[in-house]
Coordinates of C-alpha atoms in Angstrom, one line a residue:
M1 CA 0.0 0.0 0.0
I2 CA 3.0 2.3 -0.4
G3 CA 2.1 5.5 -2.3
R4 CA -1.6 5.3 -1.6
S5 CA -3.4 8.0 0.4
S6 CA -4.6 7.3 3.9
K7 CA -8.2 7.4 2.7
T8 CA -7.5 4.7 0.1
R9 CA -5.6 2.5 2.6
R10 CA -8.4 2.8 5.1
A11 CA -11.0 1.8 2.4
V12 CA -8.8 -1.2 1.5
L13 CA -8.4 -2.2 5.1
V14 CA -12.2 -1.9 5.8
G15 CA -12.9 -4.0 2.7
M16 CA -10.4 -6.7 3.8
L17 CA -11.9 -6.7 7.3
A18 CA -15.4 -7.0 5.9
A19 CA -14.3 -9.9 3.7
S20 CA -12.5 -11.6 6.6
L21 CA -15.6 -11.3 8.8
A22 CA -17.9 -12.6 6.0
L23 CA -15.6 -15.5 5.4
G24 CA -15.4 -16.3 9.1
V25 CA -19.2 -16.2 9.5
A26 CA -19.6 -18.3 6.4
T27 CA -17.2 -21.0 7.5
A28 CA -18.2 -21.3 11.2
P29 CA -21.2 -23.6 10.5
V30 CA -19.1 -25.6 8.1
A31 CA -16.4 -26.2 10.8
Q32 CA -19.1 -27.3 13.2
A33 CA -20.7 -29.6 10.6
G34 CA -17.2 -31.0 9.9
Q35 CA -16.8 -32.0 13.6
R36 CA -20.3 -33.6 13.5
D37 CA -19.3 -35.5 10.3
K38 CA -16.0 -36.6 11.9
L39 CA -17.8 -38.0 14.9
L40 CA -20.2 -39.9 12.7
A41 CA -17.3 -41.3 10.7
I42 CA -15.6 -42.5 13.8
L43 CA -18.8 -44.2 15.0
N44 CA -19.3 -45.7 11.6
R45 CA -15.7 -47.0 11.4
I46 CA -16.3 -48.8 14.7
R47 CA -19.6 -50.2 13.5
D48 CA -18.1 -51.3 10.2
N49 CA -15.3 -53.1 12.1
H50 CA -18.0 -55.0 14.0
G51 CA -19.9 -55.9 10.8
L52 CA -22.7 -53.5 11.5
T53 CA -24.6 -51.1 9.2
S54 CA -23.4 -47.6 9.1
L55 CA -25.4 -44.8 10.7
K56 CA -26.9 -42.2 8.4
L57 CA -26.9 -38.6 9.6
N58 CA -30.3 -37.1 10.4
V59 CA -29.6 -33.4 9.9
R60 CA -32.9 -32.4 11.4
L61 CA -32.3 -34.4 14.6
S62 CA -28.8 -32.9 14.8
G63 CA -30.4 -29.6 15.8
P64 CA -31.9 -30.9 19.1
A65 CA -28.7 -32.9 19.7
K66 CA -26.7 -29.7 19.4
A67 CA -29.2 -27.9 21.7
H68 CA -28.7 -30.6 24.3
T69 CA -24.9 -30.3 24.0
R70 CA -25.2 -26.5 24.6
K71 CA -27.4 -27.2 27.7
M72 CA -24.7 -29.6 29.1
I73 CA -22.0 -26.9 28.5
R74 CA -24.2 -24.2 30.2
R75 CA -24.9 -26.4 33.2
G76 CA -21.3 -27.7 33.3
E77 CA -22.3 -31.4 33.5
I78 CA -22.8 -34.5 31.3
F79 CA -26.4 -35.8 31.3
D80 CA -28.8 -37.6 29.0
P81 CA -31.7 -35.7 27.4
N82 CA -34.7 -36.2 29.6
N83 CA -37.0 -35.8 26.6
L84 CA -35.5 -38.5 24.4
Y85 CA -38.9 -39.9 23.6
D86 CA -40.1 -36.5 22.4
L87 CA -37.0 -35.9 20.4
L88 CA -37.4 -39.2 18.5
D89 CA -41.2 -39.0 18.2
P90 CA -41.3 -37.5 14.7
Y91 CA -39.1 -40.4 13.3
A92 CA -39.7 -44.1 12.6
W93 CA -37.8 -45.5 15.6
H94 CA -39.7 -48.8 16.0
D95 CA -37.0 -50.9 17.7
V96 CA -34.5 -48.8 19.5
G97 CA -33.8 -45.2 20.5
A98 CA -30.8 -44.2 22.6
D99 CA -28.2 -41.5 23.1
V100 CA -24.6 -41.2 24.2
V101 CA -23.2 -37.9 25.6
G102 CA -19.7 -36.8 26.7
C103 CA -16.8 -34.5 26.5
H104 CA -13.1 -35.0 25.8
D105 CA -10.1 -33.3 24.2
T106 CA -10.5 -35.1 20.9
L107 CA -13.5 -36.8 19.3
K108 CA -11.6 -40.0 18.9
A109 CA -10.8 -40.0 22.7
M110 CA -14.4 -39.4 23.5
V111 CA -15.6 -42.4 21.4
H112 CA -12.8 -44.5 22.9
Q113 CA -14.1 -43.6 26.4
W114 CA -17.7 -44.5 25.3
M115 CA -16.5 -47.8 23.9
G116 CA -14.8 -48.5 27.3
E117 CA -18.1 -48.3 29.1
D118 CA -20.3 -51.4 28.7
F119 CA -23.6 -49.4 28.5
H120 CA -22.4 -46.9 25.9
R121 CA -20.7 -49.7 23.9
S122 CA -23.9 -51.7 23.8
I123 CA -25.7 -48.6 22.3
I124 CA -23.0 -47.8 19.7
L125 CA -22.9 -51.5 18.6
H126 CA -26.6 -52.0 18.7
P127 CA -27.4 -53.8 15.4
K128 CA -30.8 -52.2 14.9
L129 CA -29.5 -48.6 14.9
R130 CA -29.8 -46.9 11.5
K131 CA -29.8 -43.1 11.9
A132 CA -28.2 -40.5 14.2
G133 CA -28.6 -36.9 15.0
I134 CA -25.2 -35.5 16.3
G135 CA -24.4 -32.2 18.0
V136 CA -20.7 -31.4 18.6
I137 CA -19.4 -28.1 20.1
R138 CA -15.8 -27.3 20.8
V139 CA -15.3 -25.1 23.9
D140 CA -12.1 -23.1 23.6
G141 CA -10.7 -22.3 27.0
K142 CA -11.9 -23.6 30.3
S143 CA -15.1 -25.6 30.7
A144 CA -16.3 -28.1 33.3
C145 CA -14.7 -30.9 31.2
G146 CA -11.3 -29.2 31.1
R147 CA -9.5 -26.8 28.7
D148 CA -10.3 -26.8 24.9
Q149 CA -12.7 -29.7 24.9
F150 CA -15.2 -31.2 22.5
W151 CA -18.7 -31.8 24.0
A152 CA -21.1 -34.0 22.1
T153 CA -24.6 -35.6 22.0
A154 CA -25.4 -38.4 19.6
I155 CA -29.0 -39.5 19.4
M156 CA -29.5 -42.7 17.5
Y157 CA -32.5 -44.8 16.5
G158 CA -33.5 -47.7 14.3

């Protein structure tokens, strides 16, 4: 910007700032969807290794799953949705409906923790599960789970 007037430099900087902000706003949901998709891929890799059908993402159910994740972060504790039946009511979940919730520094570590607990393992490996709504939020800084942690809710049904 050598040789430009201060007015021109200011206009260029304002334009660059506006473009950066627009890019940041546009990519934030994509980053969150990327974490959701990554968690689904980890779960499906485990299911595949056990000869089970992959889960398909239910994007609409992912909204309530993410809202539950926000609620856990706000309260600073891990807990199951108390309205699981209501959340699953709009969907054909004839055989089984369940959830897994947690927080950890990586999604892979969170799933590893789930798989180490008999109850969560039985949910993840349930052969009748077909679809999932997933809500993942990364908390930068300190939270009840520690520093820079992923919090997640996976609601599954079949």
